[in-house]
Short mmCIF file of C-alpha atoms in Angstrom, two decimals:
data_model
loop_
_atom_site.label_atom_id
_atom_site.label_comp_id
_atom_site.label_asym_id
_atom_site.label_seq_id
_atom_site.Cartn_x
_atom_site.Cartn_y
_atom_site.Cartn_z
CA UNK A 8 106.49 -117.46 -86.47
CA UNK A 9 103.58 -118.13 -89.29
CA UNK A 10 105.27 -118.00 -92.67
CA UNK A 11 105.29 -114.99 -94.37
CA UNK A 12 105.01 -114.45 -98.07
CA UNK A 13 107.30 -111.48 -100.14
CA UNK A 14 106.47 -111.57 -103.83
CA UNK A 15 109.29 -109.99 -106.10
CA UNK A 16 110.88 -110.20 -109.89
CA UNK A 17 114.19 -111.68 -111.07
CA UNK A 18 113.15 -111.12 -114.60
CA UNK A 19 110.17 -109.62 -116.25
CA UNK A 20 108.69 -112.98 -116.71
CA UNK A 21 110.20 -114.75 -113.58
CA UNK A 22 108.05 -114.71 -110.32
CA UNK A 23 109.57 -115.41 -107.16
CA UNK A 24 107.63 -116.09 -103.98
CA UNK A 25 109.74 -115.65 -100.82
CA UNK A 26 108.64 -117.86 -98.21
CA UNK A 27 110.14 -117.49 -94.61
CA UNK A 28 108.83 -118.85 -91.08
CA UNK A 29 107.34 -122.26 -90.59
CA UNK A 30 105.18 -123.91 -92.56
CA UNK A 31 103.17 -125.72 -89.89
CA UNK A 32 99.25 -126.94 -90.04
CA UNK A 33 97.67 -123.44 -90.34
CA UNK A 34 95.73 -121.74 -91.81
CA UNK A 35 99.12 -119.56 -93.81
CA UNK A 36 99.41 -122.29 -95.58
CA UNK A 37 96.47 -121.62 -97.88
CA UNK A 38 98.55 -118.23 -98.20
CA UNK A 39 101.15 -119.83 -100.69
CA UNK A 40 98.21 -121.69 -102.57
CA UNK A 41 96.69 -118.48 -102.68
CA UNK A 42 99.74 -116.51 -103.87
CA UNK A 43 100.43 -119.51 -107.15
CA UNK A 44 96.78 -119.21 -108.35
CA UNK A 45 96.77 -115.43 -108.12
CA UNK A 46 99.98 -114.87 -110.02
CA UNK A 47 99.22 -118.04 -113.01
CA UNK A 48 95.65 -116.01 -112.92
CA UNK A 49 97.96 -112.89 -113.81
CA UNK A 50 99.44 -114.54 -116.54
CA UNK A 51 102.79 -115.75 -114.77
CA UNK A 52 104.30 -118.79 -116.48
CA UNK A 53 107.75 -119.28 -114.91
CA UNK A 54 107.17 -119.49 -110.77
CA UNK A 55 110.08 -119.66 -107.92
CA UNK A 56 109.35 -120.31 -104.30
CA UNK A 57 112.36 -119.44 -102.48
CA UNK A 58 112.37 -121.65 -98.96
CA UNK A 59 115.53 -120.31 -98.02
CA UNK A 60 114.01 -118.41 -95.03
CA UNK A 61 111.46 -121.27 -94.08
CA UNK A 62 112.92 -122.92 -90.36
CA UNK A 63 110.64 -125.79 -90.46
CA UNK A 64 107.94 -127.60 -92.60
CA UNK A 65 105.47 -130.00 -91.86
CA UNK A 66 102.86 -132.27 -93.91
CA UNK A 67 100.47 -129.25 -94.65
CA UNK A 68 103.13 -127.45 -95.64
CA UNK A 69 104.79 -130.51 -98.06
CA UNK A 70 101.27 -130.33 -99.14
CA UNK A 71 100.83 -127.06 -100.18
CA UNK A 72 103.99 -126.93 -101.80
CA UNK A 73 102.38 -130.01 -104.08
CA UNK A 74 99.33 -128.08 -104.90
CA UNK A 75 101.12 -125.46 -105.27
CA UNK A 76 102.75 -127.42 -108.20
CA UNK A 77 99.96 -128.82 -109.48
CA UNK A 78 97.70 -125.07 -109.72
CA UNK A 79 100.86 -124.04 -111.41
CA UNK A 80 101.06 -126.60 -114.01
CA UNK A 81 97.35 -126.75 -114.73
CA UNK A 82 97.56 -122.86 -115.24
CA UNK A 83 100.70 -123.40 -117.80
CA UNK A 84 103.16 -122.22 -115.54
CA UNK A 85 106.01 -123.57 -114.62
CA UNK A 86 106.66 -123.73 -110.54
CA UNK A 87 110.34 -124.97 -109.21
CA UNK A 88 111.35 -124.35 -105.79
CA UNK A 89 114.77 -123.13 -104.57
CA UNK A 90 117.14 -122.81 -101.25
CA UNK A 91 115.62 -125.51 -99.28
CA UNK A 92 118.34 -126.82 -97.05
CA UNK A 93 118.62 -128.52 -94.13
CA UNK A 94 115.73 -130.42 -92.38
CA UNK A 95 113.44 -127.95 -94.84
CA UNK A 96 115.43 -129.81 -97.73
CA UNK A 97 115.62 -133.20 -96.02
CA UNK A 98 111.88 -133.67 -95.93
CA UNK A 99 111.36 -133.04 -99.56
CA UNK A 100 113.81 -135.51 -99.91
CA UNK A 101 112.36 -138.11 -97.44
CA UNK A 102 108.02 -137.15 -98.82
CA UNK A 103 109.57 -137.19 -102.51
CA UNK A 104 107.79 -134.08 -103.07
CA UNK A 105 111.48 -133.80 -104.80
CA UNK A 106 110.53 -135.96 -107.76
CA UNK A 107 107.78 -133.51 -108.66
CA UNK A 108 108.43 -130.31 -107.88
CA UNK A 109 112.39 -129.16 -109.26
CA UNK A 110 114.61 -128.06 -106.32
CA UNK A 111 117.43 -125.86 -106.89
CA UNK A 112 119.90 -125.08 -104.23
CA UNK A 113 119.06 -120.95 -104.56
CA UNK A 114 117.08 -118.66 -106.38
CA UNK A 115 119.74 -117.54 -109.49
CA UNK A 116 120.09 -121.67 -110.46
CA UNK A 117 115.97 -121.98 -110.65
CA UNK A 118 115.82 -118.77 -112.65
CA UNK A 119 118.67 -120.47 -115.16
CA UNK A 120 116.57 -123.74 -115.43
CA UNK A 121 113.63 -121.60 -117.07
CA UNK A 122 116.55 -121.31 -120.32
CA UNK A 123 116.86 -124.87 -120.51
#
């Protein structure tokens, strides 16, 4: 299964982006990269992407996470990431994609770290 992308609010300024499937080398990747840039375009500034329904994730999709990040921050926004656990978690961990991008074990702790 591709990985599919559900956009939804916790807040009125809090974007989350659930992810779920595997993020493998294709081209849904591009999706998430897509998603980021269109909602910083929008005017977002405080970004979740919820991995707690992604199975499995490869380099492209450690990748897009990070440029993911990087859109976000050039755009003023502030992307964190939550609910990756597991092997999904453990290779964050192991490509320390961890030290960039803030992890947070599900959605309501990310949404709290926008107070802090």
């Amino acid at each position: 299964m591709e990985v599919t992308i559900n956009a939804r609010k916790v807040d009125p300024d809090i974007d989350v982006l659930e992810l779920a499937g595997r993020m493998t080398l294709r081209r849904e990747n591009g999706q998430i990269e897509t998603a980021v840039r269109k909602l910083v375009a929008a005017g977002s500034s405080k970004i979740i992407l919820d991995l707690s329904g992604v199975t499995y994730v490869d380099s492209s999709g450690v990748g897009a996470i990070a440029v993911s990040f990087t859109w976000a921050k050039e755009g003023n926004a502030r992307l964190v990431a939550s609910g990756a656990e597991g092997m999904v978690g453990e290779i964050f961990r192991l490509t320390r994609v961890d030290l960039l991008v803030p992890f947070f074990p599900d959605v309501s702790a990310a949404a709290a770290s926008f107070n802090s």
